[in-house]
């Protein structure tokens, strides 16, 4: 069983920044691609960004140039730096494997106008 802890969500004004962190337990982290996903109320959960076991990164068009995903295999953590936030970024953000495995419980990010 995989256990992870997400942190860093909160309320921020448009144009501001937040940094999400995800700590993963167990020995599986180094052998799994990791991703961040988000789901707004009444909408489908979408991939935001993912990072391979080797550090190759990929981004959704909506966040490319504003968000940065990173990982530290020694610490079993994956992070998402979010800059220039927009109200449309408001959602519950989930840390999970890529492809998704249902590991994350989510953290709320709210961007006010």
Backbone as XML, in Angstrom:
<?xml version="1.0"?>
<chain id="A" units="angstrom">
  <residue number="1" name="UNK">
    <atom name="N" x="0.823" y="-1.179" z="0.000"/>
    <atom name="CA" x="0.000" y="0.000" z="0.000"/>
    <atom name="C" x="0.877" y="1.258" z="0.000"/>
  </residue>
  <residue number="2" name="UNK">
    <atom name="N" x="0.475" y="2.235" z="-0.818"/>
    <atom name="CA" x="1.188" y="3.495" z="-0.918"/>
    <atom name="C" x="0.458" y="4.567" z="-0.114"/>
  </residue>
  <residue number="3" name="UNK">
    <atom name="N" x="1.208" y="5.329" z="0.672"/>
    <atom name="CA" x="0.661" y="6.437" z="1.432"/>
    <atom name="C" x="1.415" y="7.703" z="1.050"/>
  </residue>
  <residue number="4" name="UNK">
    <atom name="N" x="0.679" y="8.777" z="0.793"/>
    <atom name="CA" x="1.317" y="10.040" z="0.498"/>
    <atom name="C" x="0.624" y="11.185" z="1.222"/>
  </residue>
  <residue number="5" name="UNK">
    <atom name="N" x="1.385" y="12.253" z="1.440"/>
    <atom name="CA" x="0.886" y="13.437" z="2.125"/>
    <atom name="C" x="1.104" y="14.636" z="1.227"/>
  </residue>
  <residue number="6" name="UNK">
    <atom name="N" x="0.016" y="15.346" z="0.910"/>
    <atom name="CA" x="0.059" y="16.545" z="0.092"/>
    <atom name="C" x="-0.056" y="17.773" z="0.989"/>
  </residue>
  <residue number="7" name="UNK">
    <atom name="N" x="0.658" y="18.827" z="0.643"/>
    <atom name="CA" x="0.612" y="20.054" z="1.417"/>
    <atom name="C" x="0.867" y="21.251" z="0.515"/>
  </residue>
  <residue number="8" name="UNK">
    <atom name="N" x="0.554" y="22.440" z="1.011"/>
    <atom name="CA" x="0.853" y="23.669" z="0.297"/>
    <atom name="C" x="-0.336" y="24.364" z="-0.324"/>
  </residue>
  <residue number="9" name="UNK">
    <atom name="N" x="-1.504" y="23.735" z="-0.310"/>
    <atom name="CA" x="-2.684" y="24.374" z="-0.865"/>
    <atom name="C" x="-3.152" y="25.520" z="0.008"/>
  </residue>
  <residue number="10" name="UNK">
    <atom name="N" x="-4.031" y="26.338" z="-0.553"/>
    <atom name="CA" x="-4.552" y="27.463" z="0.194"/>
    <atom name="C" x="-5.217" y="28.483" z="-0.697"/>
  </residue>
  <residue number="11" name="UNK">
    <atom name="N" x="-5.400" y="29.669" z="-0.154"/>
    <atom name="CA" x="-6.045" y="30.780" z="-0.854"/>
    <atom name="C" x="-4.998" y="31.801" z="-1.263"/>
  </residue>
  <residue number="12" name="UNK">
    <atom name="N" x="-5.046" y="32.218" z="-2.515"/>
    <atom name="CA" x="-4.095" y="33.193" z="-3.027"/>
    <atom name="C" x="-4.797" y="34.097" z="-4.032"/>
  </residue>
  <residue number="13" name="UNK">
    <atom name="N" x="-4.343" y="35.334" z="-4.140"/>
    <atom name="CA" x="-4.904" y="36.257" z="-5.118"/>
    <atom name="C" x="-4.349" y="35.983" z="-6.506"/>
  </residue>
  <residue number="14" name="UNK">
    <atom name="N" x="-5.122" y="36.355" z="-7.519"/>
    <atom name="CA" x="-4.669" y="36.210" z="-8.897"/>
    <atom name="C" x="-3.313" y="36.883" z="-9.079"/>
  </residue>
  <residue number="15" name="UNK">
    <atom name="N" x="-2.427" y="36.187" z="-9.779"/>
    <atom name="CA" x="-1.073" y="36.677" z="-9.981"/>
    <atom name="C" x="-0.081" y="36.186" z="-8.952"/>
  </residue>
  <residue number="16" name="UNK">
    <atom name="N" x="-0.575" y="35.578" z="-7.891"/>
    <atom name="CA" x="0.282" y="35.076" z="-6.834"/>
    <atom name="C" x="0.832" y="33.703" z="-7.122"/>
  </residue>
  <residue number="17" name="UNK">
    <atom name="N" x="1.526" y="33.139" z="-6.125"/>
    <atom name="CA" x="2.187" y="31.846" z="-6.276"/>
    <atom name="C" x="1.894" y="30.931" z="-5.102"/>
  </residue>
  <residue number="18" name="UNK">
    <atom name="N" x="1.933" y="29.638" z="-5.365"/>
    <atom name="CA" x="1.852" y="28.607" z="-4.349"/>
    <atom name="C" x="2.793" y="27.480" z="-4.737"/>
  </residue>
  <residue number="19" name="UNK">
    <atom name="N" x="3.274" y="26.753" z="-3.739"/>
    <atom name="CA" x="4.109" y="25.591" z="-3.979"/>
    <atom name="C" x="3.485" y="24.393" z="-3.284"/>
  </residue>
  <residue number="20" name="UNK">
    <atom name="N" x="3.098" y="23.394" z="-4.062"/>
    <atom name="CA" x="2.536" y="22.172" z="-3.534"/>
    <atom name="C" x="3.633" y="21.126" z="-3.374"/>
  </residue>
  <residue number="21" name="UNK">
    <atom name="N" x="3.544" y="20.364" z="-2.292"/>
    <atom name="CA" x="4.510" y="19.309" z="-2.044"/>
    <atom name="C" x="3.785" y="18.001" z="-1.788"/>
  </residue>
  <residue number="22" name="UNK">
    <atom name="N" x="4.427" y="16.905" z="-2.141"/>
    <atom name="CA" x="3.863" y="15.580" z="-1.975"/>
    <atom name="C" x="4.963" y="14.650" z="-1.502"/>
  </residue>
  <residue number="23" name="UNK">
    <atom name="N" x="4.771" y="14.072" z="-0.326"/>
    <atom name="CA" x="5.721" y="13.118" z="0.232"/>
    <atom name="C" x="5.132" y="11.722" z="0.137"/>
  </residue>
  <residue number="24" name="UNK">
    <atom name="N" x="5.871" y="10.814" z="-0.460"/>
    <atom name="CA" x="5.389" y="9.457" z="-0.724"/>
    <atom name="C" x="6.137" y="8.462" z="0.136"/>
  </residue>
  <residue number="25" name="UNK">
    <atom name="N" x="5.403" y="7.573" z="0.785"/>
    <atom name="CA" x="6.007" y="6.556" z="1.630"/>
    <atom name="C" x="6.353" y="5.319" z="0.818"/>
  </residue>
  <residue number="26" name="UNK">
    <atom name="N" x="7.150" y="4.454" z="1.422"/>
    <atom name="CA" x="7.479" y="3.191" z="0.793"/>
    <atom name="C" x="8.659" y="3.269" z="-0.151"/>
  </residue>
  <residue number="27" name="UNK">
    <atom name="N" x="8.919" y="2.152" z="-0.784"/>
    <atom name="CA" x="10.075" y="2.022" z="-1.658"/>
    <atom name="C" x="9.742" y="2.165" z="-3.137"/>
  </residue>
  <residue number="28" name="UNK">
    <atom name="N" x="8.502" y="2.506" z="-3.456"/>
    <atom name="CA" x="8.044" y="2.534" z="-4.837"/>
    <atom name="C" x="8.298" y="3.844" z="-5.565"/>
  </residue>
  <residue number="29" name="UNK">
    <atom name="N" x="8.641" y="4.903" z="-4.842"/>
    <atom name="CA" x="8.704" y="6.229" z="-5.444"/>
    <atom name="C" x="9.669" y="6.290" z="-6.624"/>
  </residue>
  <residue number="30" name="UNK">
    <atom name="N" x="10.853" y="5.764" z="-6.443"/>
    <atom name="CA" x="11.895" y="5.893" z="-7.459"/>
    <atom name="C" x="11.575" y="5.138" z="-8.749"/>
  </residue>
  <residue number="31" name="UNK">
    <atom name="N" x="10.628" y="4.216" z="-8.695"/>
    <atom name="CA" x="10.288" y="3.413" z="-9.863"/>
    <atom name="C" x="8.959" y="3.813" z="-10.498"/>
  </residue>
  <residue number="32" name="UNK">
    <atom name="N" x="8.405" y="4.939" z="-10.096"/>
    <atom name="CA" x="7.124" y="5.403" z="-10.619"/>
    <atom name="C" x="7.213" y="6.809" z="-11.185"/>
  </residue>
  <residue number="33" name="UNK">
    <atom name="N" x="6.638" y="6.989" z="-12.361"/>
    <atom name="CA" x="6.394" y="8.340" z="-12.852"/>
    <atom name="C" x="5.362" y="8.985" z="-11.928"/>
  </residue>
  <residue number="34" name="UNK">
    <atom name="N" x="5.484" y="10.291" z="-11.699"/>
    <atom name="CA" x="4.572" y="10.997" z="-10.795"/>
    <atom name="C" x="3.907" y="12.166" z="-11.508"/>
  </residue>
  <residue number="35" name="UNK">
    <atom name="N" x="2.689" y="12.472" z="-11.078"/>
    <atom name="CA" x="1.964" y="13.563" z="-11.690"/>
    <atom name="C" x="1.153" y="14.369" z="-10.697"/>
  </residue>
  <residue number="36" name="UNK">
    <atom name="N" x="0.796" y="15.568" z="-11.123"/>
    <atom name="CA" x="-0.173" y="16.392" z="-10.420"/>
    <atom name="C" x="-1.397" y="16.529" z="-11.305"/>
  </residue>
  <residue number="37" name="UNK">
    <atom name="N" x="-2.563" y="16.366" z="-10.692"/>
    <atom name="CA" x="-3.843" y="16.461" z="-11.374"/>
    <atom name="C" x="-4.703" y="17.491" z="-10.655"/>
  </residue>
  <residue number="38" name="UNK">
    <atom name="N" x="-5.734" y="17.984" z="-11.320"/>
    <atom name="CA" x="-6.655" y="18.893" z="-10.653"/>
    <atom name="C" x="-8.079" y="18.656" z="-11.131"/>
  </residue>
  <residue number="39" name="UNK">
    <atom name="N" x="-9.021" y="18.967" z="-10.246"/>
    <atom name="CA" x="-10.431" y="18.796" z="-10.545"/>
    <atom name="C" x="-11.218" y="19.959" z="-9.954"/>
  </residue>
  <residue number="40" name="UNK">
    <atom name="N" x="-11.850" y="20.734" z="-10.814"/>
    <atom name="CA" x="-12.732" y="21.810" z="-10.390"/>
    <atom name="C" x="-14.122" y="21.239" z="-10.136"/>
  </residue>
  <residue number="41" name="UNK">
    <atom name="N" x="-14.939" y="21.907" z="-9.316"/>
    <atom name="CA" x="-16.280" y="21.398" z="-9.019"/>
    <atom name="C" x="-17.097" y="21.142" z="-10.282"/>
  </residue>
  <residue number="42" name="UNK">
    <atom name="N" x="-17.669" y="19.946" z="-10.370"/>
    <atom name="CA" x="-18.502" y="19.590" z="-11.505"/>
    <atom name="C" x="-17.762" y="19.300" z="-12.785"/>
  </residue>
  <residue number="43" name="UNK">
    <atom name="N" x="-16.435" y="19.237" z="-12.731"/>
    <atom name="CA" x="-15.650" y="19.012" z="-13.926"/>
    <atom name="C" x="-14.788" y="17.761" z="-13.797"/>
  </residue>
  <residue number="44" name="UNK">
    <atom name="N" x="-14.270" y="17.321" z="-14.917"/>
    <atom name="CA" x="-13.431" y="16.135" z="-14.971"/>
    <atom name="C" x="-12.058" y="16.407" z="-14.369"/>
  </residue>
  <residue number="45" name="UNK">
    <atom name="N" x="-11.468" y="15.370" z="-13.781"/>
    <atom name="CA" x="-10.110" y="15.495" z="-13.285"/>
    <atom name="C" x="-9.136" y="15.459" z="-14.463"/>
  </residue>
  <residue number="46" name="UNK">
    <atom name="N" x="-8.243" y="16.428" z="-14.513"/>
    <atom name="CA" x="-7.308" y="16.563" z="-15.619"/>
    <atom name="C" x="-5.862" y="16.540" z="-15.140"/>
  </residue>
  <residue number="47" name="UNK">
    <atom name="N" x="-5.006" y="16.040" z="-15.987"/>
    <atom name="CA" x="-3.577" y="16.059" z="-15.717"/>
    <atom name="C" x="-3.043" y="17.480" z="-15.849"/>
  </residue>
  <residue number="48" name="UNK">
    <atom name="N" x="-2.265" y="17.915" z="-14.871"/>
    <atom name="CA" x="-1.623" y="19.223" z="-14.900"/>
    <atom name="C" x="-0.191" y="19.097" z="-15.400"/>
  </residue>
  <residue number="49" name="UNK">
    <atom name="N" x="0.538" y="18.178" z="-14.821"/>
    <atom name="CA" x="1.932" y="17.956" z="-15.186"/>
    <atom name="C" x="2.358" y="16.591" z="-14.675"/>
  </residue>
  <residue number="50" name="UNK">
    <atom name="N" x="3.356" y="16.010" z="-15.332"/>
    <atom name="CA" x="3.919" y="14.776" z="-14.817"/>
    <atom name="C" x="5.413" y="14.748" z="-15.059"/>
  </residue>
  <residue number="51" name="UNK">
    <atom name="N" x="6.097" y="13.937" z="-14.266"/>
    <atom name="CA" x="7.544" y="13.850" z="-14.333"/>
    <atom name="C" x="7.952" y="12.385" z="-14.292"/>
  </residue>
  <residue number="52" name="UNK">
    <atom name="N" x="8.854" y="12.007" z="-15.155"/>
    <atom name="CA" x="9.293" y="10.624" z="-15.234"/>
    <atom name="C" x="10.243" y="10.286" z="-14.097"/>
  </residue>
  <residue number="53" name="UNK">
    <atom name="N" x="10.565" y="9.010" z="-13.974"/>
    <atom name="CA" x="11.520" y="8.572" z="-12.965"/>
    <atom name="C" x="12.891" y="9.187" z="-13.185"/>
  </residue>
  <residue number="54" name="UNK">
    <atom name="N" x="13.151" y="9.603" z="-14.412"/>
    <atom name="CA" x="14.441" y="10.181" z="-14.758"/>
    <atom name="C" x="14.442" y="11.712" z="-14.728"/>
  </residue>
  <residue number="55" name="UNK">
    <atom name="N" x="13.276" y="12.328" z="-14.522"/>
    <atom name="CA" x="13.199" y="13.767" z="-14.420"/>
    <atom name="C" x="12.680" y="14.490" z="-15.643"/>
  </residue>
  <residue number="56" name="UNK">
    <atom name="N" x="12.269" y="13.773" z="-16.674"/>
    <atom name="CA" x="11.669" y="14.410" z="-17.837"/>
    <atom name="C" x="10.289" y="14.945" z="-17.474"/>
  </residue>
  <residue number="57" name="UNK">
    <atom name="N" x="9.992" y="16.176" z="-17.850"/>
    <atom name="CA" x="8.741" y="16.829" z="-17.456"/>
    <atom name="C" x="7.810" y="17.054" z="-18.630"/>
  </residue>
  <residue number="58" name="UNK">
    <atom name="N" x="6.520" y="17.099" z="-18.326"/>
    <atom name="CA" x="5.464" y="17.310" z="-19.312"/>
    <atom name="C" x="4.372" y="18.156" z="-18.672"/>
  </residue>
  <residue number="59" name="UNK">
    <atom name="N" x="3.770" y="19.062" z="-19.458"/>
    <atom name="CA" x="2.786" y="19.995" z="-18.927"/>
    <atom name="C" x="1.559" y="20.094" z="-19.805"/>
  </residue>
  <residue number="60" name="UNK">
    <atom name="N" x="0.416" y="20.308" z="-19.155"/>
    <atom name="CA" x="-0.791" y="20.656" z="-19.883"/>
    <atom name="C" x="-0.636" y="22.056" z="-20.464"/>
  </residue>
  <residue number="61" name="UNK">
    <atom name="N" x="-1.255" y="22.298" z="-21.610"/>
    <atom name="CA" x="-1.133" y="23.595" z="-22.270"/>
    <atom name="C" x="-1.563" y="24.750" z="-21.366"/>
  </residue>
  <residue number="62" name="UNK">
    <atom name="N" x="-2.562" y="24.514" z="-20.525"/>
    <atom name="CA" x="-3.106" y="25.575" z="-19.692"/>
    <atom name="C" x="-2.129" y="26.090" z="-18.646"/>
  </residue>
  <residue number="63" name="UNK">
    <atom name="N" x="-1.110" y="25.285" z="-18.303"/>
    <atom name="CA" x="-0.186" y="25.681" z="-17.237"/>
    <atom name="C" x="1.251" y="25.821" z="-17.702"/>
  </residue>
  <residue number="64" name="UNK">
    <atom name="N" x="1.537" y="25.431" z="-18.914"/>
    <atom name="CA" x="2.905" y="25.493" z="-19.422"/>
    <atom name="C" x="3.433" y="26.923" z="-19.377"/>
  </residue>
  <residue number="65" name="UNK">
    <atom name="N" x="4.627" y="27.078" z="-18.825"/>
    <atom name="CA" x="5.225" y="28.389" z="-18.678"/>
    <atom name="C" x="4.945" y="29.045" z="-17.347"/>
  </residue>
  <residue number="66" name="UNK">
    <atom name="N" x="3.960" y="28.528" z="-16.605"/>
    <atom name="CA" x="3.606" y="29.075" z="-15.301"/>
    <atom name="C" x="3.902" y="28.109" z="-14.157"/>
  </residue>
  <residue number="67" name="UNK">
    <atom name="N" x="3.732" y="26.814" z="-14.402"/>
    <atom name="CA" x="3.934" y="25.788" z="-13.382"/>
    <atom name="C" x="5.217" y="25.009" z="-13.669"/>
  </residue>
  <residue number="68" name="UNK">
    <atom name="N" x="5.849" y="24.526" z="-12.606"/>
    <atom name="CA" x="7.035" y="23.694" z="-12.735"/>
    <atom name="C" x="6.925" y="22.497" z="-11.802"/>
  </residue>
  <residue number="69" name="UNK">
    <atom name="N" x="7.048" y="21.292" z="-12.348"/>
    <atom name="CA" x="7.036" y="20.084" z="-11.544"/>
    <atom name="C" x="8.474" y="19.614" z="-11.344"/>
  </residue>
  <residue number="70" name="UNK">
    <atom name="N" x="8.756" y="19.083" z="-10.160"/>
    <atom name="CA" x="10.087" y="18.576" z="-9.864"/>
    <atom name="C" x="9.980" y="17.412" z="-8.892"/>
  </residue>
  <residue number="71" name="UNK">
    <atom name="N" x="11.047" y="16.636" z="-8.774"/>
    <atom name="CA" x="11.056" y="15.525" z="-7.833"/>
    <atom name="C" x="12.436" y="15.367" z="-7.222"/>
  </residue>
  <residue number="72" name="UNK">
    <atom name="N" x="12.454" y="14.818" z="-6.019"/>
    <atom name="CA" x="13.692" y="14.511" z="-5.321"/>
    <atom name="C" x="13.590" y="13.053" z="-4.913"/>
  </residue>
  <residue number="73" name="UNK">
    <atom name="N" x="14.245" y="12.181" z="-5.652"/>
    <atom name="CA" x="14.141" y="10.753" z="-5.395"/>
    <atom name="C" x="14.762" y="10.335" z="-4.061"/>
  </residue>
  <residue number="74" name="UNK">
    <atom name="N" x="15.727" y="11.105" z="-3.581"/>
    <atom name="CA" x="16.347" y="10.802" z="-2.298"/>
    <atom name="C" x="15.397" y="11.075" z="-1.140"/>
  </residue>
  <residue number="75" name="UNK">
    <atom name="N" x="14.510" y="12.057" z="-1.307"/>
    <atom name="CA" x="13.556" y="12.433" z="-0.266"/>
    <atom name="C" x="12.155" y="11.895" z="-0.515"/>
  </residue>
  <residue number="76" name="UNK">
    <atom name="N" x="11.956" y="11.212" z="-1.632"/>
    <atom name="CA" x="10.637" y="10.689" z="-2.003"/>
    <atom name="C" x="9.576" y="11.791" z="-2.046"/>
  </residue>
  <residue number="77" name="UNK">
    <atom name="N" x="9.911" y="12.901" z="-2.685"/>
    <atom name="CA" x="8.979" y="14.013" z="-2.789"/>
    <atom name="C" x="8.829" y="14.471" z="-4.235"/>
  </residue>
  <residue number="78" name="UNK">
    <atom name="N" x="7.653" y="14.985" z="-4.551"/>
    <atom name="CA" x="7.395" y="15.632" z="-5.829"/>
    <atom name="C" x="6.701" y="16.957" z="-5.538"/>
  </residue>
  <residue number="79" name="UNK">
    <atom name="N" x="7.107" y="18.004" z="-6.244"/>
    <atom name="CA" x="6.616" y="19.349" z="-5.975"/>
    <atom name="C" x="6.007" y="19.964" z="-7.220"/>
  </residue>
  <residue number="80" name="UNK">
    <atom name="N" x="5.145" y="20.937" z="-6.994"/>
    <atom name="CA" x="4.567" y="21.715" z="-8.086"/>
    <atom name="C" x="4.619" y="23.183" z="-7.704"/>
  </residue>
  <residue number="81" name="UNK">
    <atom name="N" x="5.503" y="23.924" z="-8.360"/>
    <atom name="CA" x="5.582" y="25.364" z="-8.173"/>
    <atom name="C" x="4.606" y="26.024" z="-9.129"/>
  </residue>
  <residue number="82" name="UNK">
    <atom name="N" x="3.672" y="26.806" z="-8.595"/>
    <atom name="CA" x="2.635" y="27.440" z="-9.387"/>
    <atom name="C" x="2.794" y="28.952" z="-9.299"/>
  </residue>
  <residue number="83" name="UNK">
    <atom name="N" x="3.087" y="29.576" z="-10.423"/>
    <atom name="CA" x="3.257" y="31.021" z="-10.499"/>
    <atom name="C" x="2.192" y="31.635" z="-11.396"/>
  </residue>
  <residue number="84" name="UNK">
    <atom name="N" x="2.023" y="32.946" z="-11.277"/>
    <atom name="CA" x="1.056" y="33.689" z="-12.091"/>
    <atom name="C" x="-0.311" y="33.020" z="-12.080"/>
  </residue>
  <residue number="85" name="UNK">
    <atom name="N" x="-0.775" y="32.691" z="-10.901"/>
    <atom name="CA" x="-2.026" y="31.952" z="-10.762"/>
    <atom name="C" x="-3.227" y="32.760" z="-11.241"/>
  </residue>
  <residue number="86" name="UNK">
    <atom name="N" x="-4.172" y="32.050" z="-11.837"/>
    <atom name="CA" x="-5.394" y="32.629" z="-12.368"/>
    <atom name="C" x="-6.600" y="32.019" z="-11.665"/>
  </residue>
  <residue number="87" name="UNK">
    <atom name="N" x="-7.732" y="32.730" z="-11.624"/>
    <atom name="CA" x="-8.925" y="32.156" z="-11.000"/>
    <atom name="C" x="-9.308" y="30.792" z="-11.586"/>
  </residue>
  <residue number="88" name="UNK">
    <atom name="N" x="-9.070" y="30.573" z="-12.866"/>
    <atom name="CA" x="-9.393" y="29.298" z="-13.487"/>
    <atom name="C" x="-8.493" y="28.157" z="-13.040"/>
  </residue>
  <residue number="89" name="UNK">
    <atom name="N" x="-7.445" y="28.458" z="-12.278"/>
    <atom name="CA" x="-6.611" y="27.421" z="-11.679"/>
    <atom name="C" x="-7.237" y="26.852" z="-10.410"/>
  </residue>
  <residue number="90" name="UNK">
    <atom name="N" x="-8.301" y="27.459" z="-9.928"/>
    <atom name="CA" x="-8.971" y="26.992" z="-8.718"/>
    <atom name="C" x="-9.470" y="25.565" z="-8.895"/>
  </residue>
  <residue number="91" name="UNK">
    <atom name="N" x="-9.062" y="24.677" z="-7.994"/>
    <atom name="CA" x="-9.418" y="23.266" z="-8.084"/>
    <atom name="C" x="-8.843" y="22.529" z="-6.884"/>
  </residue>
  <residue number="92" name="UNK">
    <atom name="N" x="-9.250" y="21.281" z="-6.735"/>
    <atom name="CA" x="-8.567" y="20.377" z="-5.824"/>
    <atom name="C" x="-7.431" y="19.739" z="-6.602"/>
  </residue>
  <residue number="93" name="UNK">
    <atom name="N" x="-6.239" y="19.813" z="-6.065"/>
    <atom name="CA" x="-5.054" y="19.280" z="-6.726"/>
    <atom name="C" x="-4.650" y="17.954" z="-6.089"/>
  </residue>
  <residue number="94" name="UNK">
    <atom name="N" x="-4.358" y="16.972" z="-6.933"/>
    <atom name="CA" x="-4.034" y="15.632" z="-6.480"/>
    <atom name="C" x="-2.628" y="15.224" z="-6.926"/>
  </residue>
  <residue number="95" name="UNK">
    <atom name="N" x="-1.894" y="14.656" z="-6.011"/>
    <atom name="CA" x="-0.622" y="14.024" z="-6.312"/>
    <atom name="C" x="-0.885" y="12.542" z="-6.550"/>
  </residue>
  <residue number="96" name="UNK">
    <atom name="N" x="-0.306" y="11.991" z="-7.595"/>
    <atom name="CA" x="-0.596" y="10.611" z="-7.944"/>
    <atom name="C" x="0.501" y="10.087" z="-8.857"/>
  </residue>
  <residue number="97" name="UNK">
    <atom name="N" x="0.462" y="8.793" z="-9.084"/>
    <atom name="CA" x="1.336" y="8.231" z="-10.082"/>
    <atom name="C" x="0.869" y="8.628" z="-11.473"/>
  </residue>
  <residue number="98" name="UNK">
    <atom name="N" x="1.715" y="8.389" z="-12.451"/>
    <atom name="CA" x="1.348" y="8.572" z="-13.843"/>
    <atom name="C" x="1.730" y="7.310" z="-14.592"/>
  </residue>
  <residue number="99" name="UNK">
    <atom name="N" x="0.751" y="6.647" z="-15.167"/>
    <atom name="CA" x="-0.688" y="6.903" z="-15.191"/>
    <atom name="C" x="-1.300" y="6.926" z="-13.783"/>
  </residue>
  <residue number="100" name="UNK">
    <atom name="N" x="-2.465" y="7.547" z="-13.613"/>
    <atom name="CA" x="-3.051" y="7.701" z="-12.275"/>
    <atom name="C" x="-3.356" y="6.368" z="-11.613"/>
  </residue>
  <residue number="101" name="UNK">
    <atom name="N" x="-3.108" y="6.308" z="-10.319"/>
    <atom name="CA" x="-3.299" y="5.102" z="-9.526"/>
    <atom name="C" x="-4.225" y="5.293" z="-8.340"/>
  </residue>
  <residue number="102" name="UNK">
    <atom name="N" x="-4.749" y="6.480" z="-8.133"/>
    <atom name="CA" x="-5.664" y="6.747" z="-7.034"/>
    <atom name="C" x="-4.983" y="6.914" z="-5.698"/>
  </residue>
  <residue number="103" name="UNK">
    <atom name="N" x="-3.767" y="7.382" z="-5.686"/>
    <atom name="CA" x="-3.017" y="7.513" z="-4.441"/>
    <atom name="C" x="-3.346" y="8.765" z="-3.638"/>
  </residue>
  <residue number="104" name="UNK">
    <atom name="N" x="-3.618" y="9.879" z="-4.287"/>
    <atom name="CA" x="-3.754" y="11.153" z="-3.605"/>
    <atom name="C" x="-5.148" y="11.445" z="-3.089"/>
  </residue>
  <residue number="105" name="UNK">
    <atom name="N" x="-5.218" y="12.165" z="-1.963"/>
    <atom name="CA" x="-6.492" y="12.574" z="-1.388"/>
    <atom name="C" x="-6.867" y="14.008" z="-1.751"/>
  </residue>
  <residue number="106" name="UNK">
    <atom name="N" x="-5.916" y="14.790" z="-2.218"/>
    <atom name="CA" x="-6.178" y="16.125" z="-2.720"/>
    <atom name="C" x="-5.934" y="17.242" z="-1.732"/>
  </residue>
  <residue number="107" name="UNK">
    <atom name="N" x="-5.606" y="18.418" z="-2.276"/>
    <atom name="CA" x="-5.460" y="19.635" z="-1.487"/>
    <atom name="C" x="-6.088" y="20.791" z="-2.266"/>
  </residue>
  <residue number="108" name="UNK">
    <atom name="N" x="-6.830" y="21.641" z="-1.568"/>
    <atom name="CA" x="-7.584" y="22.704" z="-2.220"/>
    <atom name="C" x="-6.694" y="23.890" z="-2.555"/>
  </residue>
  <residue number="109" name="UNK">
    <atom name="N" x="-6.815" y="24.370" z="-3.786"/>
    <atom name="CA" x="-6.179" y="25.605" z="-4.224"/>
    <atom name="C" x="-7.274" y="26.542" z="-4.709"/>
  </residue>
  <residue number="110" name="UNK">
    <atom name="N" x="-7.348" y="27.724" z="-4.108"/>
    <atom name="CA" x="-8.349" y="28.709" z="-4.485"/>
    <atom name="C" x="-7.661" y="30.010" z="-4.867"/>
  </residue>
  <residue number="111" name="UNK">
    <atom name="N" x="-7.947" y="30.494" z="-6.064"/>
    <atom name="CA" x="-7.360" y="31.730" z="-6.568"/>
    <atom name="C" x="-8.472" y="32.761" z="-6.708"/>
  </residue>
  <residue number="112" name="UNK">
    <atom name="N" x="-8.375" y="33.845" z="-5.970"/>
    <atom name="CA" x="-9.389" y="34.885" z="-5.989"/>
    <atom name="C" x="-9.081" y="35.935" z="-7.041"/>
  </residue>
  <residue number="113" name="UNK">
    <atom name="N" x="-10.138" y="36.588" z="-7.541"/>
    <atom name="CA" x="-9.981" y="37.624" z="-8.551"/>
    <atom name="C" x="-9.498" y="38.922" z="-7.937"/>
  </residue>
</chain>
